Amino acid sequence: MAERKSGGGMWDRIRIGLCVLSCLLLAPPGCLAFLPNFWSRVLTLSWDSYTHQYMTEQALLNITLDTLRRLPARRHGDAGDEAELGRGFWRAVREVVQSNAAMDFLSTTRSDPVYHFDSECIEGAIEMLRESWSQTLLSARAREYQGARVSLGRLLHSLQDFYSHSNWVEMGQTSVYLHLLHPGEPSLPMASEDMPTCTDCDSITCWNNILPELTQKEHPLLTTGYFGTDPAKPPGKCSHGGVLDSSRAQRARGGINKDSTSPLFSPHHYLHGDAARLASAATAAVLQDLRDAVGAAEFLRLFSVRQQPALVFVMDTTGSMFEEITAARLRAHSIIQARADAPKRPGTYLLVPFHDPDVGPAYETEDPERFIQYLEDLMPLGGGDEPEMCLTAIQLALTRSPPLSDIFVFTDASPKDAYLYSAVEALTREKQSKVSFLLTEDPGHIRRVRGVRKRREVLSPDRFSLYSSLSSVSGGLTIFTTNSDIYSVSSIVQDNIVASKVTLLHVESDSVSVSSHSFRVDSAVRTVTLHLTGTLTHCVLSSPSGDHQSLLDQSGPLAELKHFKGLYRITLLPPIEPGQWDLSASAEGPVTLNVIGDSNMDFLYYFAVEANDTHPGLARVEGSPVAGVQTFLVLSVMGLSSNEDASFSHVTLLGANGESLLRVPLNSSSSPSSGEELVGWMESVPREPFCVRLSGKDGRGNKLERVSTEMIQPTHVQIQVLAAPHLVLGRNTTVSFDVWNHGPARHFILTADDDHGFLTQRGPHRLSVGERGTVRGEVELKTPEDTESGGAVTLTLTVRALDSYDANYAVAHLTIIPQTRDMTPPSCSPMRVEAACPPLCSQASWTVSLMVADRGRSGLAALQLSQGQGVLTLLRRQEGRRGQGSAEGKGTPEEPRLLQDQPPFNVSAWAGGAPLRVRYTASCCAPLAELIAWDGAGNMRRCHLSSSQQRETLESNSSSMAQKTAVTPPTLLWGLMGALLIMLALV
């Protein structure tokens, strides 16, 4: 197909932005927050505005780098720059950012004032914030990382909105409002329902329109602006303001929002920078609290920081699979040995065995030796009859493995559970994971009973077609091999499970004629390996300088070829010449070619459409994009160090055979994070399936290319989950969704599936949707009472037209929570202070004893000395008498001693959650300390300690990141205890 050209220059986008701006003036009412993402600045012409995206990305990046610097035993590369954080990290950041931005785009949240601190719904918004915090901790501790990142994004959106939508900044506050997430901190009263809060403002910039009695220093009152008509604004109340707010013309006219630097959208635009700085500081504080609550190591796992790629095996364990199991075990040994000296953090090892009818359990670990033991324990027993429960096992592997994983399936049987194909395909697309099949069965099936060959059965040659289709759409391989070659063929596992793997080319062809394919190698690529499946009759490799090598019949200086049944493995020999390489080949039957390299530079992308109603910005397209409509392609480039100069000019959409379908010019955004963010505009998305190739140049003018191998299938139907509610133990939960039909009136089949079997009815369900119409539907899940809280259920919805290939999907991660939640944080009570600090501090020490207890139902879970140069000793409550481990005596060996920067100590395992007495001792030269206590529900309390009677106010958030924001916390009153002072700052 001839290549089409799409897009235009940045000035074209500005003109579109002006057109959108005119549409915004006529938009229906809703809630406007800080601008959602980078493109909002184009649409609103406020180039220097802070956005939710920018504040969230920067805080995540800064706290992550700070966490790496704090590691007690730094390994090589731990303290490097953001270019080495890895593709998984940037994808995790994108999940948080998109969950944040989705609050402005989803119909269920964009107009709800509770999610945006609008319309004086302050109490409800605070309750929602604390629920989101509990859910984030619950999911993170259960290692349900995707659910944790989604709930974290929602939390950060509302938290950031508080500083833009309330009068906190107008009060003259220069610190974050700690009470929002920590009920033990002092709170401010709120303006009553019948109290006027603003005066009229008749200009687009509103100066001093908040009534002075709300901002007085002695008794300030909190308020937030009303937006639109739901709820209606009482007379005299403040409006949100701006051209999108229909309440701005009602008395009191004007508004108080600080969302942007544009007076057209933000009447208090002159305070935008102050509000954004506080919102950024609050964001950083939440991430620090999260790091303290789960520990540094778990925090880095949550965001996939520099971790090794997951090694995921899905293993058929029927009696015919002895050779395959042995090959997988030997290959795992080889991979683990190669990783032994690698500086990266451990990755996930996951094994999912299956046969018929049993699947699982999923064996998951970060210990490579334990993974080997799991493989050693596999026993190939029984079976011998087609088919097996392969897709169920793949579904389990997809839900348990991290995004961007490569999953390798060893089997010799076709799938018995073909009905799951749509759900499994949806999961591979949603997680951008690749599935490859190593098949050791030929079309003539040999039936085995207890390992004895009985007779040859002639089975359908198409019985593996679902495997081939799944590997094709995910960018993996399907290899038909033999038992004798299975170990050699499994070398594809070792080639693909490397942290810096990038794809240079991926094509599939059904042709038997001669074909030629090109791929480009740049100076950043260290090694290059080609995997080619099928049966070749001719194969010639050409270098950029014009040298040729016939790979099937001669060795040469360009490459080394190894041929096994079903696989050709070609390795370019060093030194690898940069430039364009060509491979000319002919084959008997279909061929798949995958070219991979070793390089840090790679990219991520997503599709988006302009949201031009109440929240101007780019809204991410859920599922597959719609064919024939205007769509944006947003890319994030990673792996470029700060001293590398590279530019990227365009993206090419490639068909399955490698042909060019559409060339999309790119314009750089103004967002400085994630290396570089690029935007391409497509006037019409092609109908054909395609993958994405990014093209650019390095600082020396040499061409750069990277390919994302998953095949995108444009469609004319969409499905979107309206909200992902919690699953409550023992209750039924309804999940609502919308189906949009972008074609003529027709019938669809909807299928629902979940990985826990909680759905009350899976379908399929028949839907009739009119021309360009929408239908709302719902599914119901029942969560058993004996389910463990903190886990997550992956719900997959797929919709498929009856009269065409149009299909799409939606995936929701639903967190399981208890029926009633403990929202009460632990407490710290002073017992005794012992100190006599002389003027010369080095000559004495000070000691304080505290009782730490949980006032809720969860019990104490963990303690940490987050600040302080002394020693924190934990004492059981009954050991308080002199000579028996009391504060006066010396600690016994059973008494844990905590030091600064150590991870949180699990006190629930040590003391069963009971109240604890703790003793802190330090030199008088180190007069400050901070103790953090958590309960089993994730509620946290900070206890600040001091030896000084006269001292300045402590910062409640004293890490280096908060200091960089130059934000100081509110002043707290100190009480006297004898001659010495203890401050308990209860956060």
CSV table of C-alpha atoms in Angstrom, one decimal, residues 583-912:
chain,number,residue,atom,x,y,z
A,583,LEU,CA,18.0,-9.4,4.7
A,584,SER,CA,16.7,-11.0,1.5
A,585,ALA,CA,15.0,-14.4,2.0
A,586,SER,CA,12.6,-16.9,0.5
A,587,ALA,CA,10.8,-19.6,2.4
A,588,GLU,CA,8.4,-22.5,2.2
A,589,GLY,CA,5.3,-21.2,4.1
A,590,PRO,CA,4.9,-18.3,6.5
A,591,VAL,CA,7.8,-16.5,8.1
A,592,THR,CA,8.2,-14.3,11.1
A,593,LEU,CA,11.3,-12.1,11.5
A,594,ASN,CA,12.2,-10.3,14.7
A,595,VAL,CA,15.4,-8.2,15.0
A,596,ILE,CA,16.4,-7.2,18.5
A,597,GLY,CA,19.3,-5.2,19.9
A,598,ASP,CA,20.9,-4.2,23.1
A,599,SER,CA,20.4,-0.5,23.8
A,600,ASN,CA,19.1,1.9,26.5
A,601,MET,CA,17.1,4.1,24.1
A,602,ASP,CA,13.5,3.1,23.6
A,603,PHE,CA,10.0,4.6,23.6
A,604,LEU,CA,6.5,4.2,24.9
A,605,TYR,CA,3.4,5.5,23.2
A,606,TYR,CA,-0.4,5.8,23.5
A,607,PHE,CA,-3.3,7.1,21.5
A,608,ALA,CA,-5.3,10.1,22.6
A,609,VAL,CA,-8.1,12.4,21.4
A,610,GLU,CA,-8.7,16.1,22.2
A,611,ALA,CA,-11.0,16.6,25.2
A,612,ASN,CA,-12.5,20.0,24.3
A,613,ASP,CA,-15.3,20.4,26.7
A,614,THR,CA,-14.9,21.0,30.5
A,615,HIS,CA,-11.3,19.9,30.7
A,616,PRO,CA,-9.1,20.8,27.8
A,617,GLY,CA,-6.3,18.3,27.2
A,618,LEU,CA,-5.5,15.0,25.6
A,619,ALA,CA,-7.6,12.1,26.9
A,620,ARG,CA,-6.0,8.7,26.5
A,621,VAL,CA,-7.9,6.2,24.2
A,622,GLU,CA,-8.8,3.1,26.2
A,623,GLY,CA,-8.4,-0.1,24.1
A,624,SER,CA,-7.8,0.1,20.4
A,625,PRO,CA,-8.1,3.4,18.4
A,626,VAL,CA,-11.1,4.1,16.2
A,627,ALA,CA,-10.3,3.8,12.5
A,628,GLY,CA,-10.9,6.8,10.2
A,629,VAL,CA,-11.0,9.5,13.0
A,630,GLN,CA,-8.6,12.2,14.0
A,631,THR,CA,-6.3,10.8,16.7
A,632,PHE,CA,-3.1,11.8,18.4
A,633,LEU,CA,-0.1,9.6,18.9
A,634,VAL,CA,1.9,10.5,22.1
A,635,LEU,CA,5.4,9.1,22.6
A,636,SER,CA,7.8,9.2,25.5
A,637,VAL,CA,11.5,8.6,24.6
A,638,MET,CA,13.7,7.2,27.4
A,639,GLY,CA,17.3,6.0,27.8
A,640,LEU,CA,18.9,9.2,26.6
A,641,SER,CA,21.4,10.7,29.0
A,642,SER,CA,21.4,14.5,29.6
A,643,ASN,CA,24.5,15.0,27.4
A,644,GLU,CA,23.0,13.1,24.4
A,645,ASP,CA,21.5,15.3,21.7
A,646,ALA,CA,18.9,13.5,19.6
A,647,SER,CA,15.8,14.6,17.7
A,648,PHE,CA,12.9,12.6,16.4
A,649,SER,CA,11.1,13.6,13.2
A,650,HIS,CA,8.3,11.2,12.6
A,651,VAL,CA,6.6,7.9,13.3
A,652,THR,CA,5.7,5.3,10.6
A,653,LEU,CA,2.8,3.0,10.9
A,654,LEU,CA,3.9,-0.4,9.5
A,655,GLY,CA,1.6,-3.1,8.2
A,656,ALA,CA,2.1,-6.8,9.1
A,657,ASN,CA,4.5,-7.3,6.2
A,658,GLY,CA,6.6,-4.3,7.1
A,659,GLU,CA,5.0,-2.0,4.5
A,660,SER,CA,4.5,1.7,5.3
A,661,LEU,CA,0.8,2.6,5.9
A,662,LEU,CA,1.1,6.2,7.3
A,663,ARG,CA,3.9,8.7,8.0
A,664,VAL,CA,3.1,10.8,11.1
A,665,PRO,CA,5.3,14.0,11.7
A,666,LEU,CA,6.1,14.7,15.3
A,667,ASN,CA,6.2,17.9,17.3
A,668,SER,CA,7.9,18.0,20.6
A,669,SER,CA,5.8,19.0,23.6
A,670,SER,CA,6.9,21.5,26.2
A,671,SER,CA,6.9,18.8,28.9
A,672,PRO,CA,10.5,18.3,30.1
A,673,SER,CA,10.0,15.0,31.8
A,674,SER,CA,10.3,11.4,30.6
A,675,GLY,CA,13.3,12.4,28.5
A,676,GLU,CA,11.3,13.9,25.7
A,677,GLU,CA,7.6,13.7,24.9
A,678,LEU,CA,6.5,13.9,21.3
A,679,VAL,CA,3.1,14.3,19.7
A,680,GLY,CA,1.9,13.3,16.2
A,681,TRP,CA,-1.5,14.1,14.8
A,682,MET,CA,-3.3,11.6,12.4
A,683,GLU,CA,-6.1,13.0,10.4
A,684,SER,CA,-7.4,9.5,10.0
A,685,VAL,CA,-6.3,6.2,11.7
A,686,PRO,CA,-5.7,3.5,9.1
A,687,ARG,CA,-8.1,0.5,9.0
A,688,GLU,CA,-5.3,-2.1,8.6
A,689,PRO,CA,-3.4,-3.5,11.6
A,690,PHE,CA,-0.1,-1.8,12.2
A,691,CYS,CA,2.8,-1.5,14.5
A,692,VAL,CA,4.8,1.7,15.3
A,693,ARG,CA,8.3,2.7,14.2
A,694,LEU,CA,10.0,5.8,15.6
A,695,SER,CA,12.6,7.6,13.5
A,696,GLY,CA,15.0,10.3,14.3
A,697,LYS,CA,18.7,11.3,14.4
A,698,ASP,CA,21.4,11.5,17.0
A,699,GLY,CA,23.6,14.5,17.6
A,700,ARG,CA,26.0,13.5,14.7
A,701,GLY,CA,23.2,13.3,12.2
A,702,ASN,CA,23.0,9.4,12.1
A,703,LYS,CA,19.6,7.9,11.9
A,704,LEU,CA,17.8,6.3,14.9
A,705,GLU,CA,15.0,3.8,14.6
A,706,ARG,CA,13.0,1.8,17.2
A,707,VAL,CA,10.0,-0.4,16.7
A,708,SER,CA,7.1,-1.4,19.0
A,709,THR,CA,6.1,-4.8,17.9
A,710,GLU,CA,2.5,-5.2,19.2
A,711,MET,CA,0.0,-5.1,16.3
A,712,ILE,CA,-2.7,-2.4,16.8
A,713,GLN,CA,-6.0,-3.3,15.3
A,714,PRO,CA,-8.1,-0.2,14.6
A,715,THR,CA,-11.8,-0.7,15.0
A,716,HIS,CA,-15.3,1.0,14.9
A,717,VAL,CA,-16.4,0.1,18.4
A,718,GLN,CA,-15.3,1.2,21.8
A,719,ILE,CA,-15.9,0.1,25.3
A,720,GLN,CA,-15.0,2.0,28.5
A,721,VAL,CA,-15.4,1.1,32.1
A,722,LEU,CA,-17.0,4.2,33.8
A,723,ALA,CA,-15.4,3.6,37.2
A,724,ALA,CA,-13.5,0.8,38.9
A,725,PRO,CA,-15.3,0.4,42.2
A,726,HIS,CA,-13.9,-1.4,45.2
A,727,LEU,CA,-14.8,-5.0,45.8
A,728,VAL,CA,-16.1,-5.4,49.4
A,729,LEU,CA,-15.9,-8.7,51.2
A,730,GLY,CA,-19.2,-10.5,51.2
A,731,ARG,CA,-21.0,-8.1,48.9
A,732,ASN,CA,-22.1,-7.7,45.3
A,733,THR,CA,-20.4,-5.0,43.3
A,734,THR,CA,-21.7,-3.5,40.0
A,735,VAL,CA,-19.3,-2.3,37.3
A,736,SER,CA,-20.9,-0.1,34.7
A,737,PHE,CA,-19.5,0.5,31.1
A,738,ASP,CA,-20.4,2.2,27.9
A,739,VAL,CA,-20.3,0.7,24.4
A,740,TRP,CA,-19.9,3.2,21.5
A,741,ASN,CA,-20.7,2.1,18.0
A,742,HIS,CA,-18.9,4.3,15.4
A,743,GLY,CA,-20.5,2.4,12.4
A,744,PRO,CA,-24.0,1.6,11.2
A,745,ALA,CA,-26.6,0.1,13.5
A,746,ARG,CA,-25.7,-3.5,14.3
A,747,HIS,CA,-25.4,-6.3,16.9
A,748,PHE,CA,-22.5,-7.0,19.2
A,749,ILE,CA,-21.5,-9.8,21.5
A,750,LEU,CA,-20.1,-8.7,24.9
A,751,THR,CA,-18.1,-11.1,27.0
A,752,ALA,CA,-16.9,-10.6,30.6
A,753,ASP,CA,-14.2,-12.5,32.4
A,754,ASP,CA,-12.3,-12.2,35.6
A,755,ASP,CA,-9.3,-14.0,37.0
A,756,HIS,CA,-11.0,-15.0,40.3
A,757,GLY,CA,-14.4,-16.3,39.2
A,758,PHE,CA,-16.3,-13.6,41.0
A,759,LEU,CA,-18.6,-12.7,38.1
A,760,THR,CA,-22.2,-13.7,38.7
A,761,GLN,CA,-22.8,-14.0,34.9
A,762,ARG,CA,-20.1,-14.1,32.3
A,763,GLY,CA,-22.2,-14.1,29.1
A,764,PRO,CA,-21.9,-13.8,26.2
A,765,HIS,CA,-24.4,-11.0,26.2
A,766,ARG,CA,-26.0,-9.7,23.0
A,767,LEU,CA,-26.1,-5.9,22.5
A,768,SER,CA,-28.0,-3.9,19.8
A,769,VAL,CA,-26.4,-0.5,19.2
A,770,GLY,CA,-27.8,2.1,16.8
A,771,GLU,CA,-25.9,4.0,14.2
A,772,ARG,CA,-23.2,6.0,16.0
A,773,GLY,CA,-25.0,5.2,19.2
A,774,THR,CA,-24.1,4.3,22.7
A,775,VAL,CA,-25.4,1.6,25.1
A,776,ARG,CA,-24.7,1.5,28.8
A,777,GLY,CA,-24.4,-1.9,30.4
A,778,GLU,CA,-23.2,-3.4,33.7
A,779,VAL,CA,-21.8,-6.6,35.1
A,780,GLU,CA,-21.9,-7.9,38.7
A,781,LEU,CA,-19.3,-9.5,40.8
A,782,LYS,CA,-19.7,-11.1,44.2
A,783,THR,CA,-16.7,-11.2,46.5
A,784,PRO,CA,-16.7,-14.1,49.0
A,785,GLU,CA,-16.2,-13.2,52.6
A,786,ASP,CA,-13.2,-15.5,53.0
A,787,THR,CA,-11.2,-13.6,50.3
A,788,GLU,CA,-8.0,-11.9,51.5
A,789,SER,CA,-8.4,-8.1,51.4
A,790,GLY,CA,-5.7,-6.1,49.6
A,791,GLY,CA,-5.7,-8.3,46.5
A,792,ALA,CA,-7.0,-7.3,43.1
A,793,VAL,CA,-9.4,-8.8,40.6
A,794,THR,CA,-8.7,-8.2,36.9
A,795,LEU,CA,-11.9,-7.7,35.0
A,796,THR,CA,-11.8,-8.0,31.2
A,797,LEU,CA,-14.6,-6.9,29.0
A,798,THR,CA,-14.5,-7.6,25.2
A,799,VAL,CA,-17.1,-6.5,22.6
A,800,ARG,CA,-17.2,-7.9,19.1
A,801,ALA,CA,-19.5,-7.1,16.1
A,802,LEU,CA,-21.4,-10.0,14.6
A,803,ASP,CA,-21.1,-8.8,11.1
A,804,SER,CA,-17.5,-7.7,10.9
A,805,TYR,CA,-14.1,-8.0,12.6
A,806,ASP,CA,-14.7,-4.9,14.7
A,807,ALA,CA,-13.8,-5.6,18.3
A,808,ASN,CA,-12.4,-3.8,21.3
A,809,TYR,CA,-11.7,-4.4,25.0
A,810,ALA,CA,-11.5,-2.8,28.4
A,811,VAL,CA,-9.5,-4.0,31.5
A,812,ALA,CA,-10.2,-2.9,35.1
A,813,HIS,CA,-8.2,-3.7,38.2
A,814,LEU,CA,-10.6,-3.9,41.2
A,815,THR,CA,-9.1,-3.8,44.7
A,816,ILE,CA,-10.6,-6.0,47.4
A,817,ILE,CA,-11.3,-4.2,50.7
A,818,PRO,CA,-12.8,-5.2,54.0
A,819,GLN,CA,-16.4,-4.4,54.9
A,820,THR,CA,-15.4,-1.8,57.4
A,821,ARG,CA,-12.1,0.0,57.4
A,822,ASP,CA,-9.9,1.3,60.2
A,823,MET,CA,-9.3,5.0,59.6
A,824,THR,CA,-7.8,5.8,63.0
A,825,PRO,CA,-4.0,6.3,63.1
A,826,PRO,CA,-1.8,5.1,66.0
A,827,SER,CA,-1.0,7.4,68.9
A,828,CYS,CA,2.2,8.5,70.7
A,829,SER,CA,2.0,9.3,74.4
A,830,PRO,CA,5.0,10.7,76.4
A,831,MET,CA,5.9,8.9,79.6
A,832,ARG,CA,9.3,10.1,80.8
A,833,VAL,CA,12.0,12.5,79.8
A,834,GLU,CA,15.5,12.2,81.0
A,835,ALA,CA,18.1,14.7,79.9
A,836,ALA,CA,20.5,17.2,81.2
A,837,CYS,CA,22.0,18.8,78.2
A,838,PRO,CA,24.9,21.2,79.1
A,839,PRO,CA,26.1,24.0,76.9
A,840,LEU,CA,28.8,21.7,75.6
A,841,CYS,CA,26.5,19.1,73.9
A,842,SER,CA,29.2,16.5,73.4
A,843,GLN,CA,29.3,15.8,77.1
A,844,ALA,CA,25.8,14.4,77.6
A,845,SER,CA,22.9,12.6,76.0
A,846,TRP,CA,19.1,12.8,76.3
A,847,THR,CA,16.4,10.1,76.5
A,848,VAL,CA,12.7,10.0,76.1
A,849,SER,CA,10.2,7.2,76.7
A,850,LEU,CA,6.9,6.9,74.8
A,851,MET,CA,3.9,4.6,74.7
A,852,VAL,CA,2.9,3.9,71.1
A,853,ALA,CA,-0.5,2.2,70.5
A,854,ASP,CA,-3.1,1.8,67.9
A,855,ARG,CA,-6.5,3.3,68.7
A,856,GLY,CA,-8.2,1.5,65.9
A,857,ARG,CA,-8.9,-2.2,65.3
A,858,SER,CA,-5.9,-3.1,63.2
A,859,GLY,CA,-3.1,-3.1,65.8
A,860,LEU,CA,0.4,-1.7,65.5
A,861,ALA,CA,2.1,-3.0,62.3
A,862,ALA,CA,5.5,-1.2,61.9
A,863,LEU,CA,7.8,1.4,63.4
A,864,GLN,CA,10.6,3.3,61.8
A,865,LEU,CA,13.1,5.9,63.0
A,866,SER,CA,12.9,8.2,60.0
A,867,GLN,CA,15.1,10.9,61.5
A,868,GLY,CA,17.6,11.1,64.3
A,869,GLN,CA,21.2,10.2,65.1
A,870,GLY,CA,20.3,8.1,68.2
A,871,VAL,CA,18.9,4.7,68.9
A,872,LEU,CA,15.3,3.7,69.2
A,873,THR,CA,14.8,0.7,71.5
A,874,LEU,CA,11.5,-1.3,71.5
A,875,LEU,CA,10.3,-2.5,74.9
A,876,ARG,CA,7.4,-4.8,75.5
A,877,ARG,CA,4.7,-3.2,77.6
A,878,GLN,CA,5.1,-5.6,80.6
A,879,GLU,CA,8.9,-5.0,80.7
A,880,GLY,CA,8.6,-1.5,82.3
A,881,ARG,CA,10.1,-2.3,85.8
A,882,ARG,CA,13.6,-1.3,86.7
A,883,GLY,CA,16.1,-4.1,85.9
A,884,GLN,CA,13.7,-5.8,83.5
A,885,GLY,CA,14.3,-3.9,80.3
A,886,SER,CA,12.8,-0.6,81.6
A,887,ALA,CA,13.8,2.8,80.4
A,888,GLU,CA,16.3,3.0,83.2
A,889,GLY,CA,17.9,-0.4,82.5
A,890,LYS,CA,19.8,-1.7,79.6
A,891,GLY,CA,18.0,-3.3,76.8
A,892,THR,CA,18.0,-7.1,76.5
A,893,PRO,CA,19.0,-8.9,73.2
A,894,GLU,CA,15.3,-9.4,72.5
A,895,GLU,CA,14.7,-5.7,72.3
A,896,PRO,CA,15.0,-4.5,68.7
A,897,ARG,CA,17.1,-1.4,68.2
A,898,LEU,CA,16.3,0.8,65.3
A,899,LEU,CA,18.6,3.3,63.6
A,900,GLN,CA,17.9,6.0,61.1
A,901,ASP,CA,17.4,4.9,57.4
A,902,GLN,CA,16.7,1.3,58.4
A,903,PRO,CA,13.5,-0.1,56.8
A,904,PRO,CA,10.3,-0.2,58.9
A,905,PHE,CA,10.4,-2.8,61.6
A,906,ASN,CA,7.5,-5.3,61.6
A,907,VAL,CA,6.2,-5.0,65.1
A,908,SER,CA,3.1,-7.0,64.5
A,909,ALA,CA,5.2,-10.2,64.1
A,910,TRP,CA,7.3,-9.2,67.2
A,911,ALA,CA,4.5,-8.0,69.6
A,912,GLY,CA,1.3,-9.1,67.9
